[in-house]
CSV table of C-alpha atoms and ligand atoms in Angstrom, one decimal:
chain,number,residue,atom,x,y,z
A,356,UNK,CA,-48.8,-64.0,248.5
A,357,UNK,CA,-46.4,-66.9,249.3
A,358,UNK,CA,-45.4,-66.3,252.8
A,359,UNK,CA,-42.8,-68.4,255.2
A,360,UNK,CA,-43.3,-69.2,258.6
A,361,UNK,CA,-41.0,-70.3,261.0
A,362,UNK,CA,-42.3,-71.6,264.3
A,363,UNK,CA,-42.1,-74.1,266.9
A,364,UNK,CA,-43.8,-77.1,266.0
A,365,UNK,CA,-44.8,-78.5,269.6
A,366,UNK,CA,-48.4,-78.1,271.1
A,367,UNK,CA,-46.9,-74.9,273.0
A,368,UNK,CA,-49.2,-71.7,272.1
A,369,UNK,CA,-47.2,-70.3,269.5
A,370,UNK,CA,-46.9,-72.9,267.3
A,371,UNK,CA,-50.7,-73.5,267.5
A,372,UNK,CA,-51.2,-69.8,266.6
A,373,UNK,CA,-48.6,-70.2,263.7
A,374,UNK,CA,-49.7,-73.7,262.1
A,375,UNK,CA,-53.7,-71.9,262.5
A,376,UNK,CA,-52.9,-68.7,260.9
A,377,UNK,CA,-50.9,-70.4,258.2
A,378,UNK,CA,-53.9,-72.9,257.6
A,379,UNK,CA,-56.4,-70.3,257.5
A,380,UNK,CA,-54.1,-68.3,255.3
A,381,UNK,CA,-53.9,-70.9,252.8
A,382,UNK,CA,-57.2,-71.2,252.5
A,383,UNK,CA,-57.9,-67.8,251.4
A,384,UNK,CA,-55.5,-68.8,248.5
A,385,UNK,CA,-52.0,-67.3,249.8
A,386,UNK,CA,-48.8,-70.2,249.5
A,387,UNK,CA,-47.8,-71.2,252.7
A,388,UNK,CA,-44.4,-72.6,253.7
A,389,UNK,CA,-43.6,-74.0,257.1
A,390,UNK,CA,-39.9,-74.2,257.7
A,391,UNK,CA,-39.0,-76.3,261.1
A,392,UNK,CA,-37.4,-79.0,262.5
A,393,UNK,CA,-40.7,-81.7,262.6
A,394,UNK,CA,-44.5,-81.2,261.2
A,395,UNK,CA,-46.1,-78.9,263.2
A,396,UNK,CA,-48.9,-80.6,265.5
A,397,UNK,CA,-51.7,-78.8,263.8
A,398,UNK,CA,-50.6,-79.4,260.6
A,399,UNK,CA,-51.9,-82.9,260.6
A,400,UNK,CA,-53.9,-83.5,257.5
A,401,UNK,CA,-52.7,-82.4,253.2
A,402,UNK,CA,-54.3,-78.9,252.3
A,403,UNK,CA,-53.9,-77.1,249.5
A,404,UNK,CA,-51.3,-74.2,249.6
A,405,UNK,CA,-49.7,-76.0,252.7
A,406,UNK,CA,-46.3,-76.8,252.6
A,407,UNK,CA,-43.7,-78.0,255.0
A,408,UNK,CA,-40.3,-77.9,254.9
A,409,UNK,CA,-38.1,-79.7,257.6
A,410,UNK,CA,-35.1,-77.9,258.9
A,411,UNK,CA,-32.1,-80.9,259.4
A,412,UNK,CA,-29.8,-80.2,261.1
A,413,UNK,CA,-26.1,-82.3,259.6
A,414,UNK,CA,-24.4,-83.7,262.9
A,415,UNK,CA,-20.5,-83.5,263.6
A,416,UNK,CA,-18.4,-84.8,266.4
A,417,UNK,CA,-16.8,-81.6,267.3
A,418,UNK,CA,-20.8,-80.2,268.2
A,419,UNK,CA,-21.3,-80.5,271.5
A,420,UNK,CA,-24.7,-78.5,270.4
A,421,UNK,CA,-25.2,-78.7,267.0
A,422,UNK,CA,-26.0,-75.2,265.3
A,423,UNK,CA,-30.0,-75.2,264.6
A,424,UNK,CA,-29.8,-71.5,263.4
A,425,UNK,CA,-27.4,-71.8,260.9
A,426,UNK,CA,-29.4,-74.8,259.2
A,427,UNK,CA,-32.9,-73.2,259.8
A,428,UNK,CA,-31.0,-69.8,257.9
A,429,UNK,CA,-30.0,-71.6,255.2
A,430,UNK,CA,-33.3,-73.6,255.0
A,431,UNK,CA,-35.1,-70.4,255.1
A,432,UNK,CA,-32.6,-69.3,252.3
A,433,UNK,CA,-33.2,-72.3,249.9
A,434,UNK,CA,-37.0,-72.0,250.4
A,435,UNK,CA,-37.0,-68.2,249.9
A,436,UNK,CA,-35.0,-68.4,246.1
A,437,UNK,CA,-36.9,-71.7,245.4
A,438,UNK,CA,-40.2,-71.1,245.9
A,439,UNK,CA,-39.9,-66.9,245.3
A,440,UNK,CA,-41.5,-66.0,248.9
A,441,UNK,CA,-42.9,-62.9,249.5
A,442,UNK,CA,-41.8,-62.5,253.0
A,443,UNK,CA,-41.2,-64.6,256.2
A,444,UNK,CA,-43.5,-64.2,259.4
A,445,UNK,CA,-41.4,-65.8,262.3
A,446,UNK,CA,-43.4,-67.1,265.9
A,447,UNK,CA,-41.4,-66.5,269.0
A,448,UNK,CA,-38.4,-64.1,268.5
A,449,UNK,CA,-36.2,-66.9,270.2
A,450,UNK,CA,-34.2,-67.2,267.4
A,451,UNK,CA,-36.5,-67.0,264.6
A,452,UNK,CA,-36.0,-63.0,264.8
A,453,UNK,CA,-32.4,-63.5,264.2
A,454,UNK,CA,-32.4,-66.4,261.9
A,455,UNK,CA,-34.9,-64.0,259.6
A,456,UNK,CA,-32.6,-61.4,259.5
A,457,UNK,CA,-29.4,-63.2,258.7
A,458,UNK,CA,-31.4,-64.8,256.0
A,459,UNK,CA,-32.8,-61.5,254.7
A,460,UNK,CA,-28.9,-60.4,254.7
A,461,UNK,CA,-28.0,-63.0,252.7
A,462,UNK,CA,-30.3,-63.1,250.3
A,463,UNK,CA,-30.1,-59.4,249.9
A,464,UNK,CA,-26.3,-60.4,248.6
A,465,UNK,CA,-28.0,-62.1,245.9
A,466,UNK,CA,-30.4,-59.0,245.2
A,467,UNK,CA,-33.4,-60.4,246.6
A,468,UNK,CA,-35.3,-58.7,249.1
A,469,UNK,CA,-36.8,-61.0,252.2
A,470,UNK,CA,-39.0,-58.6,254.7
A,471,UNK,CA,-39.9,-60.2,258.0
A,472,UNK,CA,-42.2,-59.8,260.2
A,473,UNK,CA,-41.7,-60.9,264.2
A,474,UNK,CA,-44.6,-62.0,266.3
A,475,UNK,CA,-44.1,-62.0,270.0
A,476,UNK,CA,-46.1,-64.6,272.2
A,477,UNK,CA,-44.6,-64.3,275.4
A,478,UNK,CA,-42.0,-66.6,277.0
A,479,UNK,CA,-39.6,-65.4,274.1
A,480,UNK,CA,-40.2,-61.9,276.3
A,481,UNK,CA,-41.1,-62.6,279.8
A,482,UNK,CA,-39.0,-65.4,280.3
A,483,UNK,CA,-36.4,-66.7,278.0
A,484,UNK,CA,-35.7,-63.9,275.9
A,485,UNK,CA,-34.9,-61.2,278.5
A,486,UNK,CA,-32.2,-63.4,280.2
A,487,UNK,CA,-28.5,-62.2,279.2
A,488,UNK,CA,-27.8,-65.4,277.6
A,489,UNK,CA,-30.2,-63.9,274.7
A,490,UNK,CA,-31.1,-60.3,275.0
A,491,UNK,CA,-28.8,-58.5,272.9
A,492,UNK,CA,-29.5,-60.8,269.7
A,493,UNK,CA,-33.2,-60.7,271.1
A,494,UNK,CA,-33.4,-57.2,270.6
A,495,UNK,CA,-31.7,-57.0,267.6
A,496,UNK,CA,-33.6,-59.3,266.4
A,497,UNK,CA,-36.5,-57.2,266.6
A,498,UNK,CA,-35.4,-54.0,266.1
A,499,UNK,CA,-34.3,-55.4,262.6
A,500,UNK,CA,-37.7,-57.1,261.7
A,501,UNK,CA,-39.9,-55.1,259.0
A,502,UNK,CA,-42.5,-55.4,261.6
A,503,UNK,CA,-43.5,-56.1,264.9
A,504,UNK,CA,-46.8,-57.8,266.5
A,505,UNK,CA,-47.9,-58.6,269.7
A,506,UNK,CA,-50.7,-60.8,271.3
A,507,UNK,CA,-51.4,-58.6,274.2
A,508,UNK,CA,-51.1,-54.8,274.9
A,509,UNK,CA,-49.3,-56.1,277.9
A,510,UNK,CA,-46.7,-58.6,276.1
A,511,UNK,CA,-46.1,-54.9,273.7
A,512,UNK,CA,-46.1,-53.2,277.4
A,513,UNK,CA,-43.7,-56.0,278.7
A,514,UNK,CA,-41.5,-55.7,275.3
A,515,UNK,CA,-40.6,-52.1,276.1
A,516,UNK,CA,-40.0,-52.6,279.4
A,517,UNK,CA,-37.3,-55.1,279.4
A,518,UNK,CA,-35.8,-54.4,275.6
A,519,UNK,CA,-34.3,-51.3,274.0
A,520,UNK,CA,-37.0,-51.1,271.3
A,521,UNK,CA,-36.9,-48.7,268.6
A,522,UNK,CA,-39.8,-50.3,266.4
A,523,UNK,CA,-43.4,-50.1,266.7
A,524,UNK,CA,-44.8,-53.1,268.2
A,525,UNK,CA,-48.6,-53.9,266.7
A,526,UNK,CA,-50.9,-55.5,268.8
A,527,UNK,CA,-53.0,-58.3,267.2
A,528,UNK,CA,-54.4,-60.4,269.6
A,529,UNK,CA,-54.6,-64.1,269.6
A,530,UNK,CA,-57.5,-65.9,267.3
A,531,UNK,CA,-60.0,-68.7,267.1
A,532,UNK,CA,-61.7,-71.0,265.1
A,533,UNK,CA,-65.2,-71.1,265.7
A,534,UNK,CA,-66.0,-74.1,263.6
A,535,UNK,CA,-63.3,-76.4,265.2
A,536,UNK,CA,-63.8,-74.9,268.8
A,537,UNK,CA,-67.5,-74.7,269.7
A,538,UNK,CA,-69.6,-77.1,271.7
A,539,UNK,CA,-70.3,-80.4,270.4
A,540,UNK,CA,-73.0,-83.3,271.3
A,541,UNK,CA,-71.0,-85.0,273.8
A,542,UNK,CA,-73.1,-86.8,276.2
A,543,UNK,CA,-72.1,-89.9,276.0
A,544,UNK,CA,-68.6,-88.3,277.1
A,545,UNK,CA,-70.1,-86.4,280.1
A,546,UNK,CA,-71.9,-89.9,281.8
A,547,UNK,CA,-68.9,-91.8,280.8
A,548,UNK,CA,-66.5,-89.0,282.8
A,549,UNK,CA,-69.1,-88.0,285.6
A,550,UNK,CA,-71.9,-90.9,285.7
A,551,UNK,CA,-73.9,-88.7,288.7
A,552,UNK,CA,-73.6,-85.4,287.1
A,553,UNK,CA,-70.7,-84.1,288.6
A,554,UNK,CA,-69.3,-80.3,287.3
A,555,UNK,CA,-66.1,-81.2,285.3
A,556,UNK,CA,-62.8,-78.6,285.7
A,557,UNK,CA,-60.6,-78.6,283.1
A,558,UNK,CA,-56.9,-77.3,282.8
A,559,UNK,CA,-55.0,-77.9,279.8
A,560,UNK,CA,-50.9,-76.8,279.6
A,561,UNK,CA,-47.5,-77.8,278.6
A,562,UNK,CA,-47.2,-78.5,282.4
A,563,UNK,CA,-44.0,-76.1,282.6
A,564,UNK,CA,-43.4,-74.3,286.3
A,565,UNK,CA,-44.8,-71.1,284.9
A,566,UNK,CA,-48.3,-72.7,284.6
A,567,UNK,CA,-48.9,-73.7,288.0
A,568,UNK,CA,-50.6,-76.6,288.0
A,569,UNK,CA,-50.2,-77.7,291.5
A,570,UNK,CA,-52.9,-74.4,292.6
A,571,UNK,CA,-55.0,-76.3,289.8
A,572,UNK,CA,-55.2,-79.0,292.0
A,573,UNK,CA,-55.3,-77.6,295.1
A,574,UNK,CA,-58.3,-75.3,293.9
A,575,UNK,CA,-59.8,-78.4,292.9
A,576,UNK,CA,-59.5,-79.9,296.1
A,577,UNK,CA,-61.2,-77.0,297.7
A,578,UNK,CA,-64.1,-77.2,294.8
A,579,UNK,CA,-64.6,-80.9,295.9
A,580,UNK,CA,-64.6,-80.4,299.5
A,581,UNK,CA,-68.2,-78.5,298.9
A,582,UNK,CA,-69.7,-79.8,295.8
A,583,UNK,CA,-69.2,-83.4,293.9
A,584,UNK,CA,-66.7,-82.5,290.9
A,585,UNK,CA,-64.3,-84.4,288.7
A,586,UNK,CA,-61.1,-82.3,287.4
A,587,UNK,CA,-59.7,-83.3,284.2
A,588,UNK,CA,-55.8,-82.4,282.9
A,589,UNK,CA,-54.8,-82.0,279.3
A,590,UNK,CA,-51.0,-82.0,278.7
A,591,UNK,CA,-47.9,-82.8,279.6
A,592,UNK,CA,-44.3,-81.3,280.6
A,593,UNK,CA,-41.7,-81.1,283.3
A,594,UNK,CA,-44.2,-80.6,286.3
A,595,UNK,CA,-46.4,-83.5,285.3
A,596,UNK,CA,-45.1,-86.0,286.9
A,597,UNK,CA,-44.4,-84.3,290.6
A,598,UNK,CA,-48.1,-82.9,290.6
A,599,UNK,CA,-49.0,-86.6,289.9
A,600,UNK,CA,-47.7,-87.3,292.8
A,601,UNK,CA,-49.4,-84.5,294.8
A,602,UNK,CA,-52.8,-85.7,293.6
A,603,UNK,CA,-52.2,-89.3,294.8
A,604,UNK,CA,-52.2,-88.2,298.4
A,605,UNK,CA,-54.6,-85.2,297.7
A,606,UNK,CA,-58.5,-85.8,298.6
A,607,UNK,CA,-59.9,-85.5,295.4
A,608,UNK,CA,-56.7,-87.9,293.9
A,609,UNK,CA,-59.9,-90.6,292.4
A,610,UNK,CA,-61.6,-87.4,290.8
A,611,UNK,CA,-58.7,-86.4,289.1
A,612,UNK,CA,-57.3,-87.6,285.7
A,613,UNK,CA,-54.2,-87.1,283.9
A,614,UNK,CA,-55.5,-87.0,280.1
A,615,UNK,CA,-51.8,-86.5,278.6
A,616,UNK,CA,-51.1,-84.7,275.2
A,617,UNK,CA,-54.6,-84.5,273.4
A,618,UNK,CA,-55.0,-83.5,269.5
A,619,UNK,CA,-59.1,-82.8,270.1
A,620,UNK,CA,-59.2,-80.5,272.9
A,621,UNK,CA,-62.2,-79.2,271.8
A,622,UNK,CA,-63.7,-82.8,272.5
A,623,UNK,CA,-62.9,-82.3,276.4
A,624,UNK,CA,-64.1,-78.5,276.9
A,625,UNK,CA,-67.4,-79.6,275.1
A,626,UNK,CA,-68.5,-81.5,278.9
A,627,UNK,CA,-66.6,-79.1,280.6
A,628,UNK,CA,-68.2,-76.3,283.6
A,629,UNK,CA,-65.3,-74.5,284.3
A,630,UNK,CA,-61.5,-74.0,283.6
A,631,UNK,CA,-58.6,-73.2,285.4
A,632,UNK,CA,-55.3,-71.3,284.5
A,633,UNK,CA,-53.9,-70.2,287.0
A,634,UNK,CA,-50.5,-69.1,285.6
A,635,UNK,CA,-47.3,-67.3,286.7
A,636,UNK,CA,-47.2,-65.2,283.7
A,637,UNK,CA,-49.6,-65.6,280.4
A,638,UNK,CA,-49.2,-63.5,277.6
A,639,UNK,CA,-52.0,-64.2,276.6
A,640,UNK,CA,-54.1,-67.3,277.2
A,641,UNK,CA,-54.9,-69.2,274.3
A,642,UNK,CA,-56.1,-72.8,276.4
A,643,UNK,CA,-58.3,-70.0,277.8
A,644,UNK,CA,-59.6,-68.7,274.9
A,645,UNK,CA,-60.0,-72.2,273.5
A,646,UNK,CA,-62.6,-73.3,276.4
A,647,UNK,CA,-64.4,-70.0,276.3
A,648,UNK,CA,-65.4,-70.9,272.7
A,649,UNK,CA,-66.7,-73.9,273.8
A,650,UNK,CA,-69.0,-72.3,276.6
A,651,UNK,CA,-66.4,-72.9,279.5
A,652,UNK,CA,-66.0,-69.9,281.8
A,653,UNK,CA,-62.6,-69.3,283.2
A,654,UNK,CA,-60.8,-69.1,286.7
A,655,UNK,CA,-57.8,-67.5,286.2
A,656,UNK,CA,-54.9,-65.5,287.6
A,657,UNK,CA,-55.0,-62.1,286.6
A,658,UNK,CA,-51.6,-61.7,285.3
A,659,UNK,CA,-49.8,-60.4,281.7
A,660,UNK,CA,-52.7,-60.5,279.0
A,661,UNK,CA,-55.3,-62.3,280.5
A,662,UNK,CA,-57.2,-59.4,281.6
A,663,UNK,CA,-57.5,-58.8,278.1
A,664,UNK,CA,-59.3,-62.1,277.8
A,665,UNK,CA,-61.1,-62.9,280.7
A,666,UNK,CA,-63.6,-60.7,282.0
A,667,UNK,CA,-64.0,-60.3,285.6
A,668,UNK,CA,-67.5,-61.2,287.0
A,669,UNK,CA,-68.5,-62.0,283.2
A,670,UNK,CA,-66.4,-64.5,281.5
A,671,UNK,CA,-65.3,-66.0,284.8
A,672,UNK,CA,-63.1,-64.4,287.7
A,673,UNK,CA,-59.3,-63.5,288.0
A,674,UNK,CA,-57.5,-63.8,291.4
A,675,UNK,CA,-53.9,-62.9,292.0
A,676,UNK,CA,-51.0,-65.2,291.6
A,677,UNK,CA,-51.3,-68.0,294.1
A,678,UNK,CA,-54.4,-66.8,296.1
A,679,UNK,CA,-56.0,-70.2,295.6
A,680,UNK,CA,-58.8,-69.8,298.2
A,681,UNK,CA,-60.2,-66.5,296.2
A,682,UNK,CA,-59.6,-68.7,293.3
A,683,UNK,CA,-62.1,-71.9,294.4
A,684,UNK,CA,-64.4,-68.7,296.3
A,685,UNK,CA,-65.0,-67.8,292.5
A,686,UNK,CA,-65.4,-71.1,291.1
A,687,UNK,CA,-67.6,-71.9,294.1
A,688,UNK,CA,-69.9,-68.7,293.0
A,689,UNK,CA,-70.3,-69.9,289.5
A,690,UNK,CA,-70.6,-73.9,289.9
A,691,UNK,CA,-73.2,-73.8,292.4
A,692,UNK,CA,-76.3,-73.6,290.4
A,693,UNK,CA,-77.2,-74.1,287.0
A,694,UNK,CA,-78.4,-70.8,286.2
A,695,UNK,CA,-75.5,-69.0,287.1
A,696,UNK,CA,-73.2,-71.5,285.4
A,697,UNK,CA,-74.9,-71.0,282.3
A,698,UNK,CA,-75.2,-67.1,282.3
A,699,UNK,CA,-71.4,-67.5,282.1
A,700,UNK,CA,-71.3,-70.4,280.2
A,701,UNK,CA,-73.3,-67.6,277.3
A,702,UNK,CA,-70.6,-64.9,278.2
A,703,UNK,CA,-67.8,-67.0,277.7
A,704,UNK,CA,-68.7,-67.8,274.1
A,705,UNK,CA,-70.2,-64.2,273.2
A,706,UNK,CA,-66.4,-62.7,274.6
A,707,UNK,CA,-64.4,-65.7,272.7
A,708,UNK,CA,-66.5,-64.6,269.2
A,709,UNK,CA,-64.7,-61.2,269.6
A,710,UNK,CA,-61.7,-63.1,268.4
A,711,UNK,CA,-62.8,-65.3,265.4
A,712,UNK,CA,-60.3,-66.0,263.0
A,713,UNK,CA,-62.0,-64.4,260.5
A,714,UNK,CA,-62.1,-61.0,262.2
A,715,UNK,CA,-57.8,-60.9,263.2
A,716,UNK,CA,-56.8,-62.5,260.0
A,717,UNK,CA,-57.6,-59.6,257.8
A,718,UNK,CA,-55.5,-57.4,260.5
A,719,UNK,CA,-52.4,-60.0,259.3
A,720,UNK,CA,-53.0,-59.7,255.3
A,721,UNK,CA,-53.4,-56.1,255.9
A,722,UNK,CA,-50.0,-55.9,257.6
A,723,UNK,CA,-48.5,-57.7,255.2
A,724,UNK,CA,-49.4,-55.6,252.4
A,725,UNK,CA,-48.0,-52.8,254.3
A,726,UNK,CA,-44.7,-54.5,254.7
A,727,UNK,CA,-44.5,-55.5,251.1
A,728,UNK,CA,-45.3,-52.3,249.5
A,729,UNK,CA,-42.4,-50.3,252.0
A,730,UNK,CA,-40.0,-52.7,251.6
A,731,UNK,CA,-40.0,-52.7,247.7
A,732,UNK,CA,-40.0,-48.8,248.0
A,733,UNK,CA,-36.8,-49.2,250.7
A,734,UNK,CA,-35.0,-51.9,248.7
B,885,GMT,O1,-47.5,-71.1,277.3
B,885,GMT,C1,-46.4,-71.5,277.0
B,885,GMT,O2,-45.4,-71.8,277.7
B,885,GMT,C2,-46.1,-71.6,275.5
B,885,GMT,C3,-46.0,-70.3,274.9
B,885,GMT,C4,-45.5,-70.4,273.5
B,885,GMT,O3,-44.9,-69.5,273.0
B,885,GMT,O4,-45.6,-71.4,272.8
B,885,GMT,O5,-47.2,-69.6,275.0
B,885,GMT,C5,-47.2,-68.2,274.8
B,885,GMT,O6,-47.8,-68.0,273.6
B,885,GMT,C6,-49.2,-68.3,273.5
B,885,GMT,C7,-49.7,-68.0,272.1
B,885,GMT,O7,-49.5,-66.6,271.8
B,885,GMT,C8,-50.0,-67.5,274.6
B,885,GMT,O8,-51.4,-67.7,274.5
B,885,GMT,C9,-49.4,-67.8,276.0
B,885,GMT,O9,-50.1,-67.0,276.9
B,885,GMT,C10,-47.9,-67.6,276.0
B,885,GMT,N1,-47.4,-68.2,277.3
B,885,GMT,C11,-46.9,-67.4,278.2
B,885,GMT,O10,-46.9,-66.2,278.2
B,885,GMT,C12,-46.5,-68.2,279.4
């Protein structure tokens, strides 16, 4: 199939989940066209069946914004006659929903048919997509898509809840890589990072309000107070620089250490003990599901889709929103001793093989077969 995809190209989750499928997609021979304004962040080395188109957007003096839609629709146009796509698969509804059906409208002037399908992650729901501002084009959006997905029951729970949804949203949860995220032989890491053997907590984020990273630290601090512990963040955002701040007159401030925007994650979760996400809302919890494959277990809020994800007692523990003392209670339980640490360690990884790639990506060739055989019976 030759198959667009539209998506953010920034480290944020959906874009991760969109460069990965597309990757993995490729190399089961389908054509794969990335339409966006700058190279996706995964997309970082040539592969066959990969391309990337960038979306420019022409400036004009009378912009005081200057339209990205309308040049991502006619982007998505020129790709769609040139290189005869099958269909489009847009990440995050905000506007790719839109901008895939204005497309598909004019294209269908031209007698071509364009189906598209819309994946939901989350913010594009919970957050940005339900304010006024957006809604009625949101829902439009994707009550006019050919399909719907979802990466958690709740995001397809939330969906309904907040929009006026006629279509059939499809859950397919989030995916992994095995190969790229499993532990590696890092020891030479772990000495460098905690010379006496310290546990190492990791959080890893786009370091936006919704994450919470300040209850990362302070459930750190707590951790620390009782046993020696170094706490390592991955990322960066709005929030970065005030919580920087916080840690330098926090306790723990020399066991702490702002690691920035990091391409090998998986480098970092191979010498970690434990992970935190402690998040306002989280669709799902891909940073999550990344350290679980590499043996991390996870201390997490119990909000949106992580429920789905982490398993309570299991895979780690869930605490509300905020309650940070239950939080470091539960990361106290597993980080005491060794044994118990790696009986989670085990479940982590045997919960984060549920969602190998190669198990969810069948679900998405499947759907798209579906979508192409209605849609040339409709058009
Ligand atoms: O977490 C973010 O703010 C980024 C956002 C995105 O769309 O890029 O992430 C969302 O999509 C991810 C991939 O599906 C999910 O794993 C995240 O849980 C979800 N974030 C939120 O719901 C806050």
């Amino acid at each position: 199939m030759k198959i667009g995809i539209l998506c953010y190209p920034t480290f944020g989750g959906s874009g991760v989940v969109a460069t990965e499928l597309g990757k993995a997609l490729a190399e089961k021979g389908h054509s794969i066209h990335f339409i966006t304004y700058s190279q996706p962040v995964r997309l970082e080395h040539f592969q066959e069946n990969v391309f990337y188109h960038e979306v420019t957007v022409a400036d004009y003096p009378l912009f005081e914004f200057a339209p990205y839609e309308t040049a991502l629709t006619s982007k998505l146009v020129d790709v769609a006659i040139f290189e005869k796509l099958d269909l489009v698969h847009v990440h995050y509804a905000v506007p790719h929903a839109s901008v895939a059906y204005m497309a598909k409208q004019i294209l269908k002037e031209q007698g071509y048919n364009l189906p598209f399908i819309t994946t939901l992650h989350g913010t594009d729901i919970t957050l940005v997509g339900k304010n006024e501002s957006y809604s009625p084009v949101v829902t439009f959006g994707i009550n006019q898509s050919d399909a719907v997905t979802s990466v958690s029951r709740s995001l397809r729970d939330d969906t309904y809840r907040n929009f006026k949804i006629r279509k059939e949203i499809e859950v397919i949860p989030n995916f992994i890589d095995l190969q790229r995220f499993s532990k590696l032989k890092k020891d030479h890491f772990r000495r460098a990072i905690a010379p006496n053997n310290q546990r190492i907590i990791v959080h890893a984020s786009n370091f936006r309000a919704v994450k919470r990273v300040s209850d990362v630290v302070t459930v750190f601090n707590k951790i620390h107070a009782e046993i020696p512990s170094k706490l390592l963040l991955i990322g960066d955002g709005p929030e970065r620089s005030r919580v920087e701040k916080e840690c330098r007159e926090s306790i723990g401030c020399d066991d702490i250490r702002f690691l920035g925007k990091l391409e090998a994650v998986e480098e970092v979760l191979s010498v970690a003990d434990l992970f935190i996400l402690p998040s306002e809302s989280e669709s799902f919890g891909l940073a999550a599901l990344e350290a679980m494959a590499c043996q991390v277990p996870v201390i997490s809020s119990n909000t949106g889709g992580i429920p789905e994800l982490n398993i309570h007692g299991v895979t780690g523990f869930m605490s509300d929103v905020g309650d940070v003392e239950n939080m470091a209670n539960n990361a106290l339980t597993i980080l005491r001793d060794d044994h118990t640490l790696n009986e989670f360690k085990q479940r982590a990884l045997e919960q984060a093989k549920r969602f190998d790639i190669h198990e969810i990506l069948p679900i998405y060739e499947n759907l798209y077969a579906r979508v192409l055989k209605s849609s040339t019976i409709t058009s």
